[in-house]
Short mmCIF file of C-alpha atoms in Angstrom, two decimals:
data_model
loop_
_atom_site.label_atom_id
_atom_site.label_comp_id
_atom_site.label_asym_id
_atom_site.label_seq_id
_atom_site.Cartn_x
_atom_site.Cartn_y
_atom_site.Cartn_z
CA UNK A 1 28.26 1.53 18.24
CA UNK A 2 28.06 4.59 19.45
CA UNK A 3 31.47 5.73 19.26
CA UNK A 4 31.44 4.43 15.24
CA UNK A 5 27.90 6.77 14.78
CA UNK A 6 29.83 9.80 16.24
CA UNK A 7 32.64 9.24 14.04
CA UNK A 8 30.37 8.86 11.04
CA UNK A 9 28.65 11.72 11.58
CA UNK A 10 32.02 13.80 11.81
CA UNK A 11 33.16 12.42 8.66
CA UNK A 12 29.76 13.24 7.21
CA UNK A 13 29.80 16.77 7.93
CA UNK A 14 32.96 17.23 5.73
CA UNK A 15 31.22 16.10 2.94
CA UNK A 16 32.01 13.63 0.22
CA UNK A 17 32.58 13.83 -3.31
CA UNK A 18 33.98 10.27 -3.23
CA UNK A 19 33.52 7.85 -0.53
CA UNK A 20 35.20 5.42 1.04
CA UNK A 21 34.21 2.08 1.56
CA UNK A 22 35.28 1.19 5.21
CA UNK A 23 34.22 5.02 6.15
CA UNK A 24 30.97 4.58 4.34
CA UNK A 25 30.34 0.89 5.86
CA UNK A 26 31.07 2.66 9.10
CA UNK A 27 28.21 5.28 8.48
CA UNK A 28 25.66 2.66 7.16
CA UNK A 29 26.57 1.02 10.83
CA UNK A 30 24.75 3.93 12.25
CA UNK A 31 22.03 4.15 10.08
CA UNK A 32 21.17 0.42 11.60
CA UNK A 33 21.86 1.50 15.05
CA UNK A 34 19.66 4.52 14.77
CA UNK A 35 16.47 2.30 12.94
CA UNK A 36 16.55 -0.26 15.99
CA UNK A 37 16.26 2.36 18.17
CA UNK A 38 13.21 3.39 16.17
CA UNK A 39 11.57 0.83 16.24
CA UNK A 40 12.58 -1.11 13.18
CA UNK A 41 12.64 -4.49 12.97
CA UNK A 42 16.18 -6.66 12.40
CA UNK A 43 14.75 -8.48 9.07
CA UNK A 44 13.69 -4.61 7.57
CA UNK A 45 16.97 -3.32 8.39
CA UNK A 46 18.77 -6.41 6.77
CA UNK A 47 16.81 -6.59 3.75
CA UNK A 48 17.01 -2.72 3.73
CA UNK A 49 20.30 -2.53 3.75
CA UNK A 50 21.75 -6.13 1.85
CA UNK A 51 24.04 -5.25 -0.86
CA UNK A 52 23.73 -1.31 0.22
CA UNK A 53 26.22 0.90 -2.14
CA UNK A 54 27.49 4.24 -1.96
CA UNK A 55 26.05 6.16 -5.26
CA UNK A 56 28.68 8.68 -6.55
CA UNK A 57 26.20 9.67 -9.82
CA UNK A 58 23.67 11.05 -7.03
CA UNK A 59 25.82 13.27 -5.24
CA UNK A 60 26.95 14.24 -8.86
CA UNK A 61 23.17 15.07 -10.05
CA UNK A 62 22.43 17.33 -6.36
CA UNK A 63 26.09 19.37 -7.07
CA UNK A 64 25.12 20.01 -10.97
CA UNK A 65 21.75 20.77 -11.10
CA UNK A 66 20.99 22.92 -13.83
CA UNK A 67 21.92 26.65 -13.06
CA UNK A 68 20.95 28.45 -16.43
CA UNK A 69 17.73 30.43 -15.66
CA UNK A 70 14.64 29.97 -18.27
CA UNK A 71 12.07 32.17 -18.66
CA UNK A 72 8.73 31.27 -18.65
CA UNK A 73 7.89 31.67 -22.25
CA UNK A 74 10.84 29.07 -22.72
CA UNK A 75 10.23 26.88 -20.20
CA UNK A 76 6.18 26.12 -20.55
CA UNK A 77 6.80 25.03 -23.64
CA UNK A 78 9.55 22.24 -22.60
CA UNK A 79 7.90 21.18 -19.62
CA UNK A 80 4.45 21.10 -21.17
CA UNK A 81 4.50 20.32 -24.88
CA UNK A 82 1.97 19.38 -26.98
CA UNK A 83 2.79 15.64 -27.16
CA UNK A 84 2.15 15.88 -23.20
CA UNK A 85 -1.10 17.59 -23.56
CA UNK A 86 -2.15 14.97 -25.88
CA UNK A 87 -1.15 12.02 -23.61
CA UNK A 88 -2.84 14.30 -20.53
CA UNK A 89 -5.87 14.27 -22.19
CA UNK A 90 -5.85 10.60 -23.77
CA UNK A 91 -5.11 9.04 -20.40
CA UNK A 92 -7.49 11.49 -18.49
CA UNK A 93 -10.14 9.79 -20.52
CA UNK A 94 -9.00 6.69 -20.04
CA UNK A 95 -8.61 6.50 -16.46
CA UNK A 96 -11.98 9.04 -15.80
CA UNK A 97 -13.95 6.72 -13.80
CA UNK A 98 -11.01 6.06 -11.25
CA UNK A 99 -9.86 10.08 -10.93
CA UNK A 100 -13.69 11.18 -11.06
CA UNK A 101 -14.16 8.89 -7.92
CA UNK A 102 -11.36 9.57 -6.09
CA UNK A 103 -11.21 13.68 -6.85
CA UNK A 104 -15.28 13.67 -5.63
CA UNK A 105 -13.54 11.81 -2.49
CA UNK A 106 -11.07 14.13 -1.82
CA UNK A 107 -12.40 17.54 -3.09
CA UNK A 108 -9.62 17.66 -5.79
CA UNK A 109 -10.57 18.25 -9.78
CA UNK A 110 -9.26 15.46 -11.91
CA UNK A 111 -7.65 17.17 -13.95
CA UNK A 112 -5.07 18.33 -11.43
CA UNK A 113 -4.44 14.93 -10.26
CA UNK A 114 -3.50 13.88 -14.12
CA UNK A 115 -1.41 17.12 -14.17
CA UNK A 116 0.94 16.79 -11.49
CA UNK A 117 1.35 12.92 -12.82
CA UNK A 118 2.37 14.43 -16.24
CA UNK A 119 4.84 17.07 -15.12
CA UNK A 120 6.16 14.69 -12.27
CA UNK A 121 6.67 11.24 -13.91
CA UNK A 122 5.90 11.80 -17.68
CA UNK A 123 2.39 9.51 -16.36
CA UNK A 124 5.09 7.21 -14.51
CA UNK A 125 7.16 6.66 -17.34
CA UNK A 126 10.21 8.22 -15.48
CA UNK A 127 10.13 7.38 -11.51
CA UNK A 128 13.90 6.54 -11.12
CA UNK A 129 16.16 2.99 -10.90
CA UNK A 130 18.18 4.40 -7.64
CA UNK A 131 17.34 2.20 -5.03
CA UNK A 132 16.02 4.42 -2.29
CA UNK A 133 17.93 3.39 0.74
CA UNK A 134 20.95 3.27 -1.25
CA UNK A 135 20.25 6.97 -2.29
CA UNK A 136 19.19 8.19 0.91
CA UNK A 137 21.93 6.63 2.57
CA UNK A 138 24.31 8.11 0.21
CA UNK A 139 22.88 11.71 0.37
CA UNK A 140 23.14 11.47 4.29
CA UNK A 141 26.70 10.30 4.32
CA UNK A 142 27.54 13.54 1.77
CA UNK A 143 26.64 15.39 4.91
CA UNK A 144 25.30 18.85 2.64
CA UNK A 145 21.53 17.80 4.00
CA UNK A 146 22.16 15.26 6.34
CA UNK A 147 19.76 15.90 8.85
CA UNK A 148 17.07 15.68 6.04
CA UNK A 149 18.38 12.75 4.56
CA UNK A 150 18.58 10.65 7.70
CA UNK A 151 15.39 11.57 8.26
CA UNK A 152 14.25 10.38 5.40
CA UNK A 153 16.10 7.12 5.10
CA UNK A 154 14.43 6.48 8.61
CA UNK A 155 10.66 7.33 7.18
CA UNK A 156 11.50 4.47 3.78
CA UNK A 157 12.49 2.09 6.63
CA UNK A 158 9.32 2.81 8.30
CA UNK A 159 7.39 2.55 4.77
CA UNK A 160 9.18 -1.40 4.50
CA UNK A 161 8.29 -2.34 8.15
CA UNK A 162 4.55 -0.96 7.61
CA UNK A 163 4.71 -3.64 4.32
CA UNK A 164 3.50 -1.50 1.46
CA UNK A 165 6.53 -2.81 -0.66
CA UNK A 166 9.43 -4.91 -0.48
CA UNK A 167 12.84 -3.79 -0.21
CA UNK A 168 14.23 -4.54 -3.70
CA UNK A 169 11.35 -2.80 -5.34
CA UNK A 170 11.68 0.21 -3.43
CA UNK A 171 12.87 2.61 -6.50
CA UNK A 172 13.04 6.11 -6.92
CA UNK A 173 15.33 9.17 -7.64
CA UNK A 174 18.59 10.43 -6.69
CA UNK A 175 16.98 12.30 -4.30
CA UNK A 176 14.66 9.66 -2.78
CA UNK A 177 11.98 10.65 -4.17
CA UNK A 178 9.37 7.67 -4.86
CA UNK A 179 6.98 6.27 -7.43
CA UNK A 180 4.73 7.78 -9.87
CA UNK A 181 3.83 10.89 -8.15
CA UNK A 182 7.57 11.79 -6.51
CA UNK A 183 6.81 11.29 -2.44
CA UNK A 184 9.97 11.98 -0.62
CA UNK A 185 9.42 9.15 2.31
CA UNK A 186 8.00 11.82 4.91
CA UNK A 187 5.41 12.61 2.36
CA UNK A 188 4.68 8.89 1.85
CA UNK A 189 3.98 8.64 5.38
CA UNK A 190 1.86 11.89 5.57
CA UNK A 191 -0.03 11.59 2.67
CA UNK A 192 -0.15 8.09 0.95
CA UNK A 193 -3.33 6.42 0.58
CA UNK A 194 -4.72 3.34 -0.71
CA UNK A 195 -6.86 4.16 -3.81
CA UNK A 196 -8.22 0.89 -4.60
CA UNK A 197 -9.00 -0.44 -1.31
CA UNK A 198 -6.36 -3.63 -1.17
CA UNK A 199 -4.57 -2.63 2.37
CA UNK A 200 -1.47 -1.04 0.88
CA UNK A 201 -0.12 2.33 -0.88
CA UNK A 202 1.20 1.53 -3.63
CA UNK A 203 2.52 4.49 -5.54
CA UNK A 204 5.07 2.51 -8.26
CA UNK A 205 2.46 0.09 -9.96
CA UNK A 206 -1.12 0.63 -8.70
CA UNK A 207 -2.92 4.04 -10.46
CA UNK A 208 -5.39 4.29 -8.30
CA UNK A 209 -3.10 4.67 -5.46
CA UNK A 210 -0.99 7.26 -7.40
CA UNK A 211 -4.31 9.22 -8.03
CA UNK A 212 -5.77 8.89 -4.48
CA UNK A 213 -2.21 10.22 -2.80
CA UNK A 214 -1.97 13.04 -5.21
CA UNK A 215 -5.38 14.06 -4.17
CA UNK A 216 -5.05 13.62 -0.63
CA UNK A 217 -1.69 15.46 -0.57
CA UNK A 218 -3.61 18.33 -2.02
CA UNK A 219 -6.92 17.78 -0.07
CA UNK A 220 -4.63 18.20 3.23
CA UNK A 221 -3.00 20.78 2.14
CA UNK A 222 -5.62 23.13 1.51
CA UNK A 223 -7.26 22.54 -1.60
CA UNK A 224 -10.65 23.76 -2.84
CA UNK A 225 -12.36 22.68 -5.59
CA UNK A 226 -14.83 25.05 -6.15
CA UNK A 227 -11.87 27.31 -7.86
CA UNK A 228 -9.24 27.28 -10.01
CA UNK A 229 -5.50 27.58 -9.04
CA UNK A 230 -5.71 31.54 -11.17
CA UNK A 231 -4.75 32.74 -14.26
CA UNK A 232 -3.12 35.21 -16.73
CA UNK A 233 -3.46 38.51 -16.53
CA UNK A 234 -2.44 42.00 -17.91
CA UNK A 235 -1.24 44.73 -15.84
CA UNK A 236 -1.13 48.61 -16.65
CA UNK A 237 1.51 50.19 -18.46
CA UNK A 238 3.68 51.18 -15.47
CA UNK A 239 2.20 49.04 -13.34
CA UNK A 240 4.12 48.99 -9.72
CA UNK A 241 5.02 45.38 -9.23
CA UNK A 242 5.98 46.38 -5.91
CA UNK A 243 2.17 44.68 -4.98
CA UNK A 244 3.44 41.10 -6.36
CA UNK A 245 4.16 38.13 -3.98
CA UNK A 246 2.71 35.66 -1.88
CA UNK A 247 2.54 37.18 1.63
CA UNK A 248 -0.37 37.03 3.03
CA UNK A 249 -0.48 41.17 3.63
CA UNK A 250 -0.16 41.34 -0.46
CA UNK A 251 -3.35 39.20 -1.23
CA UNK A 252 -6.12 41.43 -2.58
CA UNK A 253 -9.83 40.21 -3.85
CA UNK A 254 -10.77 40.11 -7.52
CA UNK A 255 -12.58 43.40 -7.09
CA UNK A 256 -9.61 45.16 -5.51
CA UNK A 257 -7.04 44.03 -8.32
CA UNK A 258 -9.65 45.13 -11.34
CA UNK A 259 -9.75 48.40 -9.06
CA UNK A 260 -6.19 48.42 -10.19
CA UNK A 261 -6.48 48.09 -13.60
CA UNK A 262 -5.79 44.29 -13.70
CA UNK A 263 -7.40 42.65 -16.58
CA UNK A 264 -7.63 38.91 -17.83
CA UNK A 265 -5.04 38.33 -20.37
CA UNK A 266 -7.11 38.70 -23.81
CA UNK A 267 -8.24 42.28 -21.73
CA UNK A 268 -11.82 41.56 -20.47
CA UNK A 269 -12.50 42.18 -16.92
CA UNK A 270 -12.08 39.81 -14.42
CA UNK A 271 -14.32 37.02 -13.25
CA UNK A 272 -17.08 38.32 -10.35
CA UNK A 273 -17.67 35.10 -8.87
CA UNK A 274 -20.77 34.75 -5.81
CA UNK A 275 -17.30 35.20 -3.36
CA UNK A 276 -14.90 37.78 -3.80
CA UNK A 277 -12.04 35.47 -3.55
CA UNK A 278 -8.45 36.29 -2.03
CA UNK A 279 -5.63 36.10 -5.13
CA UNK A 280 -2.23 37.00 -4.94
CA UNK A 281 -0.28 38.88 -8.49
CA UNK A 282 2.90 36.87 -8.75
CA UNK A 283 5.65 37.94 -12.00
CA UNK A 284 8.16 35.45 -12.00
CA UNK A 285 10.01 37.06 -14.85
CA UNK A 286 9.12 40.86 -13.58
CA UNK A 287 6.97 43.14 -15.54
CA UNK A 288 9.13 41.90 -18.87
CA UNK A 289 7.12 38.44 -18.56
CA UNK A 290 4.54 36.49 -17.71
CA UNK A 291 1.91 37.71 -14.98
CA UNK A 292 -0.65 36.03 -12.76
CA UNK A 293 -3.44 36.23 -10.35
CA UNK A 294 -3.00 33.39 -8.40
CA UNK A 295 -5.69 31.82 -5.78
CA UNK A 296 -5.21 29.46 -2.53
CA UNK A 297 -5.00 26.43 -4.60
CA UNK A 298 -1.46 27.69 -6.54
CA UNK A 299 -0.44 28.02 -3.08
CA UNK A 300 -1.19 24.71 -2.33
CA UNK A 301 0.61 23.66 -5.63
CA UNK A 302 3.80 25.89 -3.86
CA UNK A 303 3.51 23.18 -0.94
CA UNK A 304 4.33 20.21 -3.32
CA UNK A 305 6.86 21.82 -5.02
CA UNK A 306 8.43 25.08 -4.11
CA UNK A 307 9.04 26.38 -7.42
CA UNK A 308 6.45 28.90 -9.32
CA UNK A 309 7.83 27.20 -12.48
CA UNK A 310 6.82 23.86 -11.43
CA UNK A 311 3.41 25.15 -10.04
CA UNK A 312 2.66 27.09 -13.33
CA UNK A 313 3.50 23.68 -15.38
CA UNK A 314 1.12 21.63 -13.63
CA UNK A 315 -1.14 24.80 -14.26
CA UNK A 316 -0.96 24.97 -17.57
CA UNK A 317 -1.12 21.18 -17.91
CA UNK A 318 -4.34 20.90 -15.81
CA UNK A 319 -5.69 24.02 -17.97
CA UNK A 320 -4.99 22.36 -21.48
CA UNK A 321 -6.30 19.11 -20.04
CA UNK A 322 -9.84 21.04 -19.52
CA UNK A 323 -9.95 23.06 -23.14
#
């Protein structure tokens, strides 16, 4: 078994654009070997694995992602339109009792819970038919990431064996990425939490499971509730963006940045709150676009999803949610 691993893992690190059946059998082999010897049990690994099939349209989605560049003023718009904000607010009513319980729980607004369900899921309209094992599997046999992948096939097995959800129900993107709020598997098992209080996680069908991992993802991470994540902001007319970024050396409080002629964005002064909180001046599109003062909790926002244009949706979401 161990010879067929090592010779899976060679063929892995050439990469795959197309597979081949007997190779990828071969490498799925491994991926069995490797979950006994973690611990997972021979009925998970059979049902995890029954019917298993190598996924050519994921490897096709992580080669093509989208390359063309948006700015912000064009992408807010898509990512957040007003149809969204509507449905943000509708279902922020609807479900108020739940997130108002669970955010008090966790230290996490409500409104930033319904905002990263939006922007990740369309409110768990779109969560992904890949089965996850398949896709994992087939991400780790393409060999680009397939440390990560492994890793992560390894953390779904452990999600099966731990019973939160069967096998065949196990759904999510090309990626891996699960259920209504997007968990990768490691993130499952880091941060998943049962909102309603039956014994499992459920982040596909059960809300209040979807809320209460979104908050605790956030709650671990570092988030405070008595602020905001930031906001917009003017800078002087030759303003030195050199200051911009989210070092820790370039964080300056709300007093320092006024000092520098940093105003909100309709030009009064900025907020002097009881603390002089740390924020951070971040221009994604330089000093041609958009600019922000940005506190702890966009930072936090960062940890979920490494992109300021992702963090700045769910931003704007959770703002419009609140007006």
């Amino acid at each position: 078994m161990k010879k067929i691993l090592s010779v899976a893992l060679g063929l892995a690190l050439a990469g795959h654009a197309n597979a081949n059946p007997v190779e990828f059998e071969q490498y799925v082999q491994g991926l069995k070997q490797e979950a006994r010897e973690k611990g997972i049990s021979e009925p998970i690994i059979e049902q995890a694995f029954q019917g298993i099939t190598y996924k050519p349209r994921a490897i096709k989605a992580d080669r093509n992602q989208p390359e063309k560049r948006l700015t912000l003023d064009e992408y807010i718009p898509r990512a957040v339109p007003e149809w969204k904000v509507k449905q943000a607010k509708e279902l922020y009513k609807e479900h108020y009792d739940e997130l108002k319980r669970i955010g008090d729980e966790y230290g996490v607004q409500p409104r930033f819970i319904v905002a990263l369900w939006g922007v990740e899921s369309n409110f768990g309209k779109f969560t992904g038919g890949y089965g996850v094992i398949d896709a994992l599997s087939t991400m780790a046999y393409d060999g680009r990431r397939e440390a990560f992948f492994r890793k992560e096939t390894m953390a779904a097995l452990t999600i099966l064996e731990q019973g939160h959800i069967k096998a065949e129900a196990m759904k999510g993107s090309w990626a891996g990425a699960m259920g209504q709020c997007q968990f990768m598997p490691s993130s499952f098992l880091n941060f998943a939490a049962d909102g309603n209080g039956d014994g499992k996680k459920d982040i596909w069908d059960t809300k209040a499971d979807v809320f209460a991992s979104t908050a605790n993802y956030l709650s671990q991470s570092g988030w405070d509730d008595n602020y905001t994540w930031g906001r917009q902001v003017k800078v002087p007319k030759g303003f030195d963006l050199s200051v911009q970024g989210r070092e820790a050396a370039k964080g300056k409080t709300l007093t320092q940045w006024s000092e520098l002629g940093v105003t909100r964005y309709d030009g009064r002064p900025l907020p002097k709150l009881d603390t002089d909180i740390t924020a951070w001046l971040t221009a994604p599109d330089d000093a041609n676009g958009r600019v922000y003062l940005v506190y702890n909790n966009y930072n936090v926002l960062m940890k979920w999803n490494r992109s300021y244009y992702f963090a700045l949706a769910v931003s704007h979401l959770a703002d419009r949610i609140r007006w």
